[in-house]
Structure formats: C-alpha cells, structure tokens
mmCIF file of C-alpha atoms in Angstrom:
data_model
loop_
_atom_site.group_PDB
_atom_site.id
_atom_site.type_symbol
_atom_site.label_atom_id
_atom_site.label_comp_id
_atom_site.label_asym_id
_atom_site.label_seq_id
_atom_site.Cartn_x
_atom_site.Cartn_y
_atom_site.Cartn_z
ATOM 1 C CA UNK A 1 -8.177 -24.021 -13.537
ATOM 2 C CA UNK A 2 -11.102 -24.646 -10.589
ATOM 3 C CA UNK A 3 -8.607 -26.363 -8.358
ATOM 4 C CA UNK A 4 -5.638 -24.746 -6.926
ATOM 5 C CA UNK A 5 -2.813 -25.849 -4.403
ATOM 6 C CA UNK A 6 -3.330 -22.310 -2.594
ATOM 7 C CA UNK A 7 -4.850 -19.067 -2.416
ATOM 8 C CA UNK A 8 -3.095 -15.779 -1.014
ATOM 9 C CA UNK A 9 -5.006 -12.609 -0.127
ATOM 10 C CA UNK A 10 -3.279 -9.435 0.173
ATOM 11 C CA UNK A 11 -4.401 -6.251 1.439
ATOM 12 C CA UNK A 12 -3.678 -2.681 -0.054
ATOM 13 C CA UNK A 13 -1.414 -0.217 1.853
ATOM 14 C CA UNK A 14 -1.491 3.576 2.375
ATOM 15 C CA UNK A 15 1.859 5.158 2.809
ATOM 16 C CA UNK A 16 3.536 8.120 4.419
ATOM 17 C CA UNK A 17 0.175 9.195 6.567
ATOM 18 C CA UNK A 18 1.165 13.076 5.909
ATOM 19 C CA UNK A 19 4.490 12.966 7.497
ATOM 20 C CA UNK A 20 5.564 9.494 8.008
ATOM 21 C CA UNK A 21 7.306 9.664 4.704
ATOM 22 C CA UNK A 22 8.828 6.173 3.605
ATOM 23 C CA UNK A 23 8.435 5.002 6.991
ATOM 24 C CA UNK A 24 4.515 4.667 8.235
ATOM 25 C CA UNK A 25 2.249 2.620 6.583
ATOM 26 C CA UNK A 26 -1.296 1.163 6.964
ATOM 27 C CA UNK A 27 -3.247 -1.752 5.352
ATOM 28 C CA UNK A 28 -6.973 -1.173 3.887
ATOM 29 C CA UNK A 29 -9.662 -3.413 2.888
ATOM 30 C CA UNK A 30 -9.146 -3.658 -0.924
ATOM 31 C CA UNK A 31 -7.515 -6.825 -1.864
ATOM 32 C CA UNK A 32 -5.378 -8.838 -4.504
ATOM 33 C CA UNK A 33 -5.849 -12.658 -4.606
ATOM 34 C CA UNK A 34 -3.555 -14.898 -5.969
ATOM 35 C CA UNK A 35 -4.502 -18.520 -6.831
ATOM 36 C CA UNK A 36 -1.425 -20.712 -7.632
ATOM 37 C CA UNK A 37 -0.973 -24.196 -8.421
ATOM 38 C CA UNK A 38 1.637 -26.103 -9.831
ATOM 39 C CA UNK A 39 1.815 -27.149 -13.746
ATOM 40 C CA UNK A 40 3.813 -28.127 -16.699
ATOM 41 C CA UNK A 41 3.567 -24.670 -18.401
ATOM 42 C CA UNK A 42 3.620 -21.278 -16.769
ATOM 43 C CA UNK A 43 0.515 -19.389 -17.606
ATOM 44 C CA UNK A 44 -1.174 -16.363 -16.037
ATOM 45 C CA UNK A 45 -4.989 -15.643 -15.872
ATOM 46 C CA UNK A 46 -6.076 -12.143 -15.133
ATOM 47 C CA UNK A 47 -9.479 -11.772 -13.836
ATOM 48 C CA UNK A 48 -11.523 -8.507 -13.827
ATOM 49 C CA UNK A 49 -10.410 -4.739 -14.140
ATOM 50 C CA UNK A 50 -7.331 -3.268 -12.814
ATOM 51 C CA UNK A 51 -5.037 -5.452 -14.792
ATOM 52 C CA UNK A 52 -4.574 -3.383 -17.841
ATOM 53 C CA UNK A 53 -1.012 -3.946 -19.362
ATOM 54 C CA UNK A 54 -0.158 -6.682 -16.875
ATOM 55 C CA UNK A 55 1.957 -8.945 -18.502
ATOM 56 C CA UNK A 56 0.772 -12.832 -18.634
ATOM 57 C CA UNK A 57 4.355 -14.583 -18.900
ATOM 58 C CA UNK A 58 7.415 -15.181 -16.614
ATOM 59 C CA UNK A 59 8.241 -11.139 -16.916
ATOM 60 C CA UNK A 60 4.998 -10.738 -14.471
ATOM 61 C CA UNK A 61 6.197 -9.283 -11.320
ATOM 62 C CA UNK A 62 4.345 -12.170 -9.314
ATOM 63 C CA UNK A 63 6.451 -14.987 -11.239
ATOM 64 C CA UNK A 64 9.625 -12.834 -10.751
ATOM 65 C CA UNK A 65 9.084 -12.270 -6.994
ATOM 66 C CA UNK A 66 8.208 -16.389 -6.611
ATOM 67 C CA UNK A 67 11.566 -16.946 -8.615
ATOM 68 C CA UNK A 68 13.295 -14.576 -6.340
ATOM 69 C CA UNK A 69 12.237 -16.765 -3.336
ATOM 70 C CA UNK A 70 13.213 -19.988 -4.462
ATOM 71 C CA UNK A 71 16.694 -18.507 -5.705
ATOM 72 C CA UNK A 72 17.323 -17.715 -2.008
ATOM 73 C CA UNK A 73 16.278 -20.841 -0.858
ATOM 74 C CA UNK A 74 18.576 -22.698 -3.417
ATOM 75 C CA UNK A 75 15.432 -24.404 -5.083
ATOM 76 C CA UNK A 76 14.405 -24.779 -8.915
ATOM 77 C CA UNK A 77 11.442 -22.827 -9.596
ATOM 78 C CA UNK A 78 8.696 -24.561 -10.691
ATOM 79 C CA UNK A 79 6.336 -24.170 -13.480
ATOM 80 C CA UNK A 80 2.961 -22.351 -12.301
ATOM 81 C CA UNK A 81 -0.797 -21.649 -13.038
ATOM 82 C CA UNK A 82 -1.467 -18.309 -11.701
ATOM 83 C CA UNK A 83 -4.753 -16.577 -11.576
ATOM 84 C CA UNK A 84 -4.710 -12.952 -10.127
ATOM 85 C CA UNK A 85 -7.578 -10.781 -9.132
ATOM 86 C CA UNK A 86 -7.498 -7.219 -7.685
ATOM 87 C CA UNK A 87 -9.561 -4.781 -6.200
ATOM 88 C CA UNK A 88 -6.598 -2.364 -6.022
ATOM 89 C CA UNK A 89 -6.041 -0.084 -9.388
ATOM 90 C CA UNK A 90 -2.815 0.600 -10.452
ATOM 91 C CA UNK A 91 -0.192 3.601 -10.024
ATOM 92 C CA UNK A 92 -2.736 5.257 -7.369
ATOM 93 C CA UNK A 93 -0.866 5.100 -4.428
ATOM 94 C CA UNK A 94 -2.340 1.942 -2.729
ATOM 95 C CA UNK A 95 0.314 -0.185 -3.035
ATOM 96 C CA UNK A 96 -0.528 -2.363 -5.773
ATOM 97 C CA UNK A 97 3.102 -3.462 -6.539
ATOM 98 C CA UNK A 98 3.846 -4.166 -2.941
ATOM 99 C CA UNK A 99 0.789 -6.619 -2.843
ATOM 100 C CA UNK A 100 2.120 -8.402 -5.906
ATOM 101 C CA UNK A 101 5.479 -8.716 -4.255
ATOM 102 C CA UNK A 102 4.267 -9.708 -0.910
ATOM 103 C CA UNK A 103 1.538 -12.445 -2.502
ATOM 104 C CA UNK A 104 4.325 -13.898 -4.453
ATOM 105 C CA UNK A 105 6.571 -14.217 -1.720
ATOM 106 C CA UNK A 106 4.187 -15.709 0.765
ATOM 107 C CA UNK A 107 2.921 -17.839 -1.981
ATOM 108 C CA UNK A 108 6.426 -18.975 -3.064
ATOM 109 C CA UNK A 109 7.467 -19.816 0.512
ATOM 110 C CA UNK A 110 4.582 -21.982 1.450
ATOM 111 C CA UNK A 111 5.055 -23.939 -1.869
ATOM 112 C CA UNK A 112 8.773 -24.475 -1.425
ATOM 113 C CA UNK A 113 8.162 -25.765 2.252
ATOM 114 C CA UNK A 114 8.235 -22.357 4.409
ATOM 115 C CA UNK A 115 12.348 -21.913 4.200
ATOM 116 C CA UNK A 116 11.885 -18.452 5.561
ATOM 117 C CA UNK A 117 10.329 -16.845 8.690
ATOM 118 C CA UNK A 118 7.445 -13.987 8.113
ATOM 119 C CA UNK A 119 10.314 -11.462 9.217
ATOM 120 C CA UNK A 120 12.852 -12.664 6.399
ATOM 121 C CA UNK A 121 9.731 -12.213 3.989
ATOM 122 C CA UNK A 122 9.522 -8.902 5.309
ATOM 123 C CA UNK A 123 13.057 -8.538 4.344
ATOM 124 C CA UNK A 124 12.836 -9.592 1.000
ATOM 125 C CA UNK A 125 9.729 -7.565 0.207
ATOM 126 C CA UNK A 126 11.515 -4.453 1.492
ATOM 127 C CA UNK A 127 14.325 -4.860 -0.735
ATOM 128 C CA UNK A 128 12.233 -5.568 -3.768
ATOM 129 C CA UNK A 129 10.016 -2.775 -3.352
ATOM 130 C CA UNK A 130 12.197 -0.493 -1.603
ATOM 131 C CA UNK A 131 9.346 0.716 0.670
ATOM 132 C CA UNK A 132 8.981 -1.264 3.781
ATOM 133 C CA UNK A 133 5.897 0.869 4.838
ATOM 134 C CA UNK A 134 3.853 -0.576 2.038
ATOM 135 C CA UNK A 135 4.883 -3.959 2.033
ATOM 136 C CA UNK A 136 4.997 -4.391 5.556
ATOM 137 C CA UNK A 137 1.477 -2.904 6.318
ATOM 138 C CA UNK A 138 0.413 -5.368 3.520
ATOM 139 C CA UNK A 139 2.237 -8.133 5.239
ATOM 140 C CA UNK A 140 1.483 -7.824 8.997
ATOM 141 C CA UNK A 141 -1.892 -5.681 8.556
ATOM 142 C CA UNK A 142 -2.672 -2.813 10.514
ATOM 143 C CA UNK A 143 -0.362 0.171 11.076
ATOM 144 C CA UNK A 144 3.259 -0.359 11.154
ATOM 145 C CA UNK A 145 6.415 1.973 11.494
ATOM 146 C CA UNK A 146 9.547 0.593 9.532
ATOM 147 C CA UNK A 147 13.108 1.941 9.043
ATOM 148 C CA UNK A 148 16.299 1.037 7.199
ATOM 149 C CA UNK A 149 19.839 0.622 8.820
ATOM 150 C CA UNK A 150 23.060 1.260 7.559
ATOM 151 C CA UNK A 151 23.707 -2.490 6.879
ATOM 152 C CA UNK A 152 20.537 -2.657 4.834
ATOM 153 C CA UNK A 153 18.318 -4.605 7.362
ATOM 154 C CA UNK A 154 14.719 -3.607 7.791
ATOM 155 C CA UNK A 155 13.182 -3.004 11.184
ATOM 156 C CA UNK A 156 9.470 -2.221 12.031
ATOM 157 C CA UNK A 157 7.126 -2.185 14.910
ATOM 158 C CA UNK A 158 3.350 -2.896 14.556
ATOM 159 C CA UNK A 159 0.600 -0.558 15.839
ATOM 160 C CA UNK A 160 -3.045 -1.018 16.184
ATOM 161 C CA UNK A 161 -5.051 1.024 14.618
ATOM 162 C CA UNK A 162 -6.701 3.861 17.244
ATOM 163 C CA UNK A 163 -10.456 2.840 18.204
ATOM 164 C CA UNK A 164 -12.925 4.598 16.212
ATOM 165 C CA UNK A 165 -10.718 5.658 13.443
ATOM 166 C CA UNK A 166 -12.526 5.835 10.028
ATOM 167 C CA UNK A 167 -10.863 6.539 6.585
ATOM 168 C CA UNK A 168 -12.390 7.908 3.644
ATOM 169 C CA UNK A 169 -10.472 7.468 0.434
ATOM 170 C CA UNK A 170 -11.037 9.428 -2.917
ATOM 171 C CA UNK A 171 -9.373 7.177 -5.683
ATOM 172 C CA UNK A 172 -9.039 9.491 -8.830
ATOM 173 C CA UNK A 173 -9.776 7.735 -12.295
ATOM 174 C CA UNK A 174 -6.376 9.140 -13.463
ATOM 175 C CA UNK A 175 -2.912 7.244 -12.761
ATOM 176 C CA UNK A 176 0.315 9.035 -11.092
ATOM 177 C CA UNK A 177 3.290 7.047 -11.623
ATOM 178 C CA UNK A 178 5.248 7.163 -8.600
ATOM 179 C CA UNK A 179 8.559 7.857 -10.711
ATOM 180 C CA UNK A 180 6.784 11.494 -11.720
ATOM 181 C CA UNK A 181 5.585 11.931 -7.997
ATOM 182 C CA UNK A 182 9.155 11.514 -6.931
ATOM 183 C CA UNK A 183 10.934 13.920 -9.278
ATOM 184 C CA UNK A 184 8.941 16.739 -8.124
ATOM 185 C CA UNK A 185 10.681 16.493 -4.817
ATOM 186 C CA UNK A 186 13.597 18.512 -3.611
ATOM 187 C CA UNK A 187 17.030 17.306 -3.176
ATOM 188 C CA UNK A 188 17.374 19.477 -0.059
ATOM 189 C CA UNK A 189 15.421 20.849 2.753
ATOM 190 C CA UNK A 190 15.797 23.510 5.293
ATOM 191 C CA UNK A 191 16.574 22.644 8.801
ATOM 192 C CA UNK A 192 13.345 23.983 9.873
ATOM 193 C CA UNK A 193 11.215 21.600 7.417
ATOM 194 C CA UNK A 194 13.686 18.765 8.687
ATOM 195 C CA UNK A 195 12.647 19.736 12.491
ATOM 196 C CA UNK A 196 9.033 19.928 11.619
ATOM 197 C CA UNK A 197 8.789 16.585 9.769
ATOM 198 C CA UNK A 198 10.763 14.767 12.778
ATOM 199 C CA UNK A 199 8.633 16.447 15.192
ATOM 200 C CA UNK A 200 5.340 15.712 13.578
ATOM 201 C CA UNK A 201 6.145 12.081 12.174
ATOM 202 C CA UNK A 202 7.071 11.513 16.121
ATOM 203 C CA UNK A 203 3.377 12.841 17.201
ATOM 204 C CA UNK A 204 1.766 10.741 14.521
ATOM 205 C CA UNK A 205 3.188 7.539 15.930
ATOM 206 C CA UNK A 206 2.528 8.468 19.519
ATOM 207 C CA UNK A 207 -0.802 9.749 18.504
ATOM 208 C CA UNK A 208 -1.819 6.351 17.044
ATOM 209 C CA UNK A 209 0.028 4.334 19.634
ATOM 210 C CA UNK A 210 -2.243 5.977 22.447
ATOM 211 C CA UNK A 211 -4.921 6.401 20.318
ATOM 212 C CA UNK A 212 -5.261 10.517 20.941
ATOM 213 C CA UNK A 213 -7.205 10.888 17.740
ATOM 214 C CA UNK A 214 -7.362 14.655 18.465
ATOM 215 C CA UNK A 215 -3.518 14.801 17.959
ATOM 216 C CA UNK A 216 -4.051 13.698 14.443
ATOM 217 C CA UNK A 217 -4.923 17.614 13.755
ATOM 218 C CA UNK A 218 -1.510 18.516 14.239
ATOM 219 C CA UNK A 219 0.336 15.528 13.406
ATOM 220 C CA UNK A 220 -0.911 14.915 9.822
ATOM 221 C CA UNK A 221 0.516 18.203 8.778
ATOM 222 C CA UNK A 222 3.675 17.620 6.311
ATOM 223 C CA UNK A 223 6.278 19.679 4.668
ATOM 224 C CA UNK A 224 8.475 17.022 2.898
ATOM 225 C CA UNK A 225 6.416 15.700 0.215
ATOM 226 C CA UNK A 226 2.632 17.094 0.171
ATOM 227 C CA UNK A 227 3.248 20.833 -0.727
ATOM 228 C CA UNK A 228 5.611 19.676 -3.977
ATOM 229 C CA UNK A 229 2.998 17.113 -4.987
ATOM 230 C CA UNK A 230 -0.205 19.473 -4.628
ATOM 231 C CA UNK A 231 0.330 20.810 -8.365
ATOM 232 C CA UNK A 232 -0.061 16.945 -9.472
ATOM 233 C CA UNK A 233 -3.445 16.259 -7.736
ATOM 234 C CA UNK A 234 -6.108 19.074 -8.656
ATOM 235 C CA UNK A 235 -8.572 19.825 -5.355
ATOM 236 C CA UNK A 236 -6.049 18.416 -2.862
ATOM 237 C CA UNK A 237 -5.044 21.555 -1.327
ATOM 238 C CA UNK A 238 -8.866 22.660 -1.197
ATOM 239 C CA UNK A 239 -9.638 19.399 0.707
ATOM 240 C CA UNK A 240 -6.902 19.755 2.812
ATOM 241 C CA UNK A 241 -7.902 23.420 3.935
ATOM 242 C CA UNK A 242 -11.709 22.362 4.398
ATOM 243 C CA UNK A 243 -12.291 18.842 4.984
ATOM 244 C CA UNK A 244 -12.114 19.876 8.937
ATOM 245 C CA UNK A 245 -15.402 21.516 8.464
ATOM 246 C CA UNK A 246 -17.198 18.187 7.447
ATOM 247 C CA UNK A 247 -15.290 15.858 10.331
ATOM 248 C CA UNK A 248 -11.951 15.089 9.299
ATOM 249 C CA UNK A 249 -8.963 15.153 11.368
ATOM 250 C CA UNK A 250 -6.971 15.763 8.540
ATOM 251 C CA UNK A 251 -6.388 14.984 4.658
ATOM 252 C CA UNK A 252 -3.108 13.391 3.210
ATOM 253 C CA UNK A 253 -1.916 12.217 -0.234
ATOM 254 C CA UNK A 254 -1.950 8.231 -0.004
ATOM 255 C CA UNK A 255 2.028 7.100 -1.120
ATOM 256 C CA UNK A 256 2.706 9.340 -3.958
ATOM 257 C CA UNK A 257 -0.742 9.635 -4.917
ATOM 258 C CA UNK A 258 -3.316 10.213 -6.698
ATOM 259 C CA UNK A 259 -5.620 8.977 -4.138
ATOM 260 C CA UNK A 260 -6.196 11.008 -1.122
ATOM 261 C CA UNK A 261 -7.310 10.007 2.222
ATOM 262 C CA UNK A 262 -9.354 11.757 5.320
ATOM 263 C CA UNK A 263 -9.124 10.631 8.751
ATOM 264 C CA UNK A 264 -12.365 10.878 10.639
ATOM 265 C CA UNK A 265 -14.688 9.372 13.354
ATOM 266 C CA UNK A 266 -18.577 8.937 13.373
ATOM 267 C CA UNK A 267 -20.622 9.126 10.187
ATOM 268 C CA UNK A 268 -18.808 9.882 7.161
ATOM 269 C CA UNK A 269 -21.836 10.684 4.612
ATOM 270 C CA UNK A 270 -21.261 14.518 4.785
ATOM 271 C CA UNK A 271 -17.249 14.141 4.273
ATOM 272 C CA UNK A 272 -17.864 11.786 1.614
ATOM 273 C CA UNK A 273 -20.111 14.368 -0.129
ATOM 274 C CA UNK A 274 -17.749 17.434 0.163
ATOM 275 C CA UNK A 275 -14.753 15.309 -1.010
ATOM 276 C CA UNK A 276 -16.688 14.326 -4.133
ATOM 277 C CA UNK A 277 -17.938 17.907 -4.985
ATOM 278 C CA UNK A 278 -15.016 19.455 -4.194
ATOM 279 C CA UNK A 279 -12.963 17.192 -6.792
ATOM 280 C CA UNK A 280 -15.574 17.440 -9.228
ATOM 281 C CA UNK A 281 -15.503 21.042 -9.196
ATOM 282 C CA UNK A 282 -11.456 20.558 -9.968
ATOM 283 C CA UNK A 283 -12.563 18.331 -13.085
ATOM 284 C CA UNK A 284 -11.444 15.058 -11.095
ATOM 285 C CA UNK A 285 -13.361 12.210 -11.311
ATOM 286 C CA UNK A 286 -13.207 9.862 -8.534
ATOM 287 C CA UNK A 287 -14.685 7.198 -6.539
ATOM 288 C CA UNK A 288 -15.315 8.510 -2.978
ATOM 289 C CA UNK A 289 -16.134 5.802 0.058
ATOM 290 C CA UNK A 290 -15.319 4.886 3.345
ATOM 291 C CA UNK A 291 -12.729 1.911 3.689
ATOM 292 C CA UNK A 292 -12.158 0.220 6.848
ATOM 293 C CA UNK A 293 -8.262 -0.602 8.059
ATOM 294 C CA UNK A 294 -7.315 -4.346 7.397
ATOM 295 C CA UNK A 295 -5.872 -5.682 10.431
ATOM 296 C CA UNK A 296 -5.410 -9.233 9.437
ATOM 297 C CA UNK A 297 -2.460 -8.782 6.695
ATOM 298 C CA UNK A 298 -1.776 -11.359 4.385
ATOM 299 C CA UNK A 299 -3.636 -14.858 4.535
ATOM 300 C CA UNK A 300 -2.673 -17.839 2.825
ATOM 301 C CA UNK A 301 -5.075 -20.940 2.253
ATOM 302 C CA UNK A 302 -3.511 -24.192 1.131
ATOM 303 C CA UNK A 303 -6.153 -26.441 -0.270
ATOM 304 C CA UNK A 304 -6.039 -30.086 0.664
ATOM 305 C CA UNK A 305 -6.333 -32.647 -2.494
ATOM 306 C CA UNK A 306 -8.445 -35.541 -2.326
#
C-alpha cells in the first residue's frame, strides 16, 4: 500500500455563517485525504482518528460516490484500494460527509478519464449531499453562495475571504447528528423572521464581497436556526452574547453544530481563552483554536508510474 495512482485532498467546510442557511459555505484548513489505486479487490484502509464506525467495504460513502460517478459516465466501476485519513471529526458541523462525497467524485472523475467538468461535479455533489454550501466550499475553496432552482439545478458564486478575517473554532468532544439538529427547527416562520433572514443574509454576502468586516457585527445575526439549536449547544448563548468583548465580530454555529465559530481580526489569544473557559463552565470539553480559511479547494495529484 505504499504506491497509489492518485491522492485527493479535500478541505472541511462550515455552512450557514449565521443567517446564510443552506446557502453560504466556507472552506477551512482541516482535511480529508483519499489515496486510490486500482486493484483486483476493493479494500479500505482507515488511518488515524475520526474514523469510528466507518465501513470498510463497498457500503463506504466514498466508494458509493465513486460508483455513482462511474454509472453516470456509463462505465463499469473498478475494484479499488482506498486509504482514507482525515482531520475532520464526524457529526461536528464541519462537512465530514461532504468531503467524502467531493473526494470520491473528484477521484472517480480522474480515474474515469475526466468525463465531467468541475461544475458537473458540483451538481452531483450537491444532489448527493443536499447541501451545496458544504460541498461547494470543499470543492472550490474560499467562500461560496449557492442556491437550487425549481428544475433541481444548483448555481454558485465564489467569494474571496475578506483580508484580515480570522476564524476561531471550538470543536466539542460530543457529536450532534444533523437529523437531530434539523428536527428542532420549526415548520413555519413569521414574516418578521423571514424579512430578518433575507436582509441579514444579503448583508452578510455584501460584507464579505466588499471586505467590510465591521458590517459582520450585524450581518451574523440569525433567527432561522440558531435560536432553536441553542438548547443542544451548552455555552453557545453565553459565547454569542459576550465574544464581542474579546474581539469577535460575532459567533455562529458551524453547520448543524456542535462546532462554534467566532469571526475576528488581530491576535486571537484572549478570544480563544474566553471560549475555552466559557465552554468548560458549561460542562463542555472542546478543542478551541484559530483555523485558517482554505482558498485552494479540492486538489488531486496523479502519481506517474515508472
């Protein structure tokens, strides 16, 4: 297992960024690396932590994704040896399933002779994941805004992260399944909450596009999902109310949670310490750190054989 045909590196993603529910995503410098080579029998090798309860047969999401693309191309899916290593913990709101889907699609597309464009890969990934903000950020890097039309097609616009923007993440030790985080959301919203969501998501995108970081203090406010998920995230409300005293523009839930993000500039030492202490006071053990934004997206290296 020391030589592979290729390896694919996929960044984690954070979705929503407050009010941009299911439409705004950002790539972060945590990675899933997938190494692939053709073989006479499909085998999986899982390296490192964050791989609990991951299947090592053809039911694995990465293989299922590879199989999906080959069928789309009208080709026979090959037997493969696949090694997976990831820094991204499962069920933490950091797009772990999205990285598996994007990585599998990109690897399969190269193996199959690149029958599909990058935009088509984005469409496939969005269909499979159901969240274009997650897979789009992981595929393209940076920040993206995405939406689905009535015909089921996905459009996206890439945005460059504002200069000087820093992200502090708090990744709790516990998992929060997306299904549970979705179940606490209401079926209906008031007109006032809808207007609030529209205006704040528009301001969020405008602030990012113009690099106006001061506008994030208002733009990151949300009424669509975060108020309903607070009960699932001990300490989040306290962080949201007080992080500005430690240099943050605002604090949001990453995806469905439980990871929490703070947006800031400058030195992050005090902010990191405050977030650690606050979560500890609420009985939450978490890894708190500054995490850079990935601007490269998914990369694929094909190894030349002698």
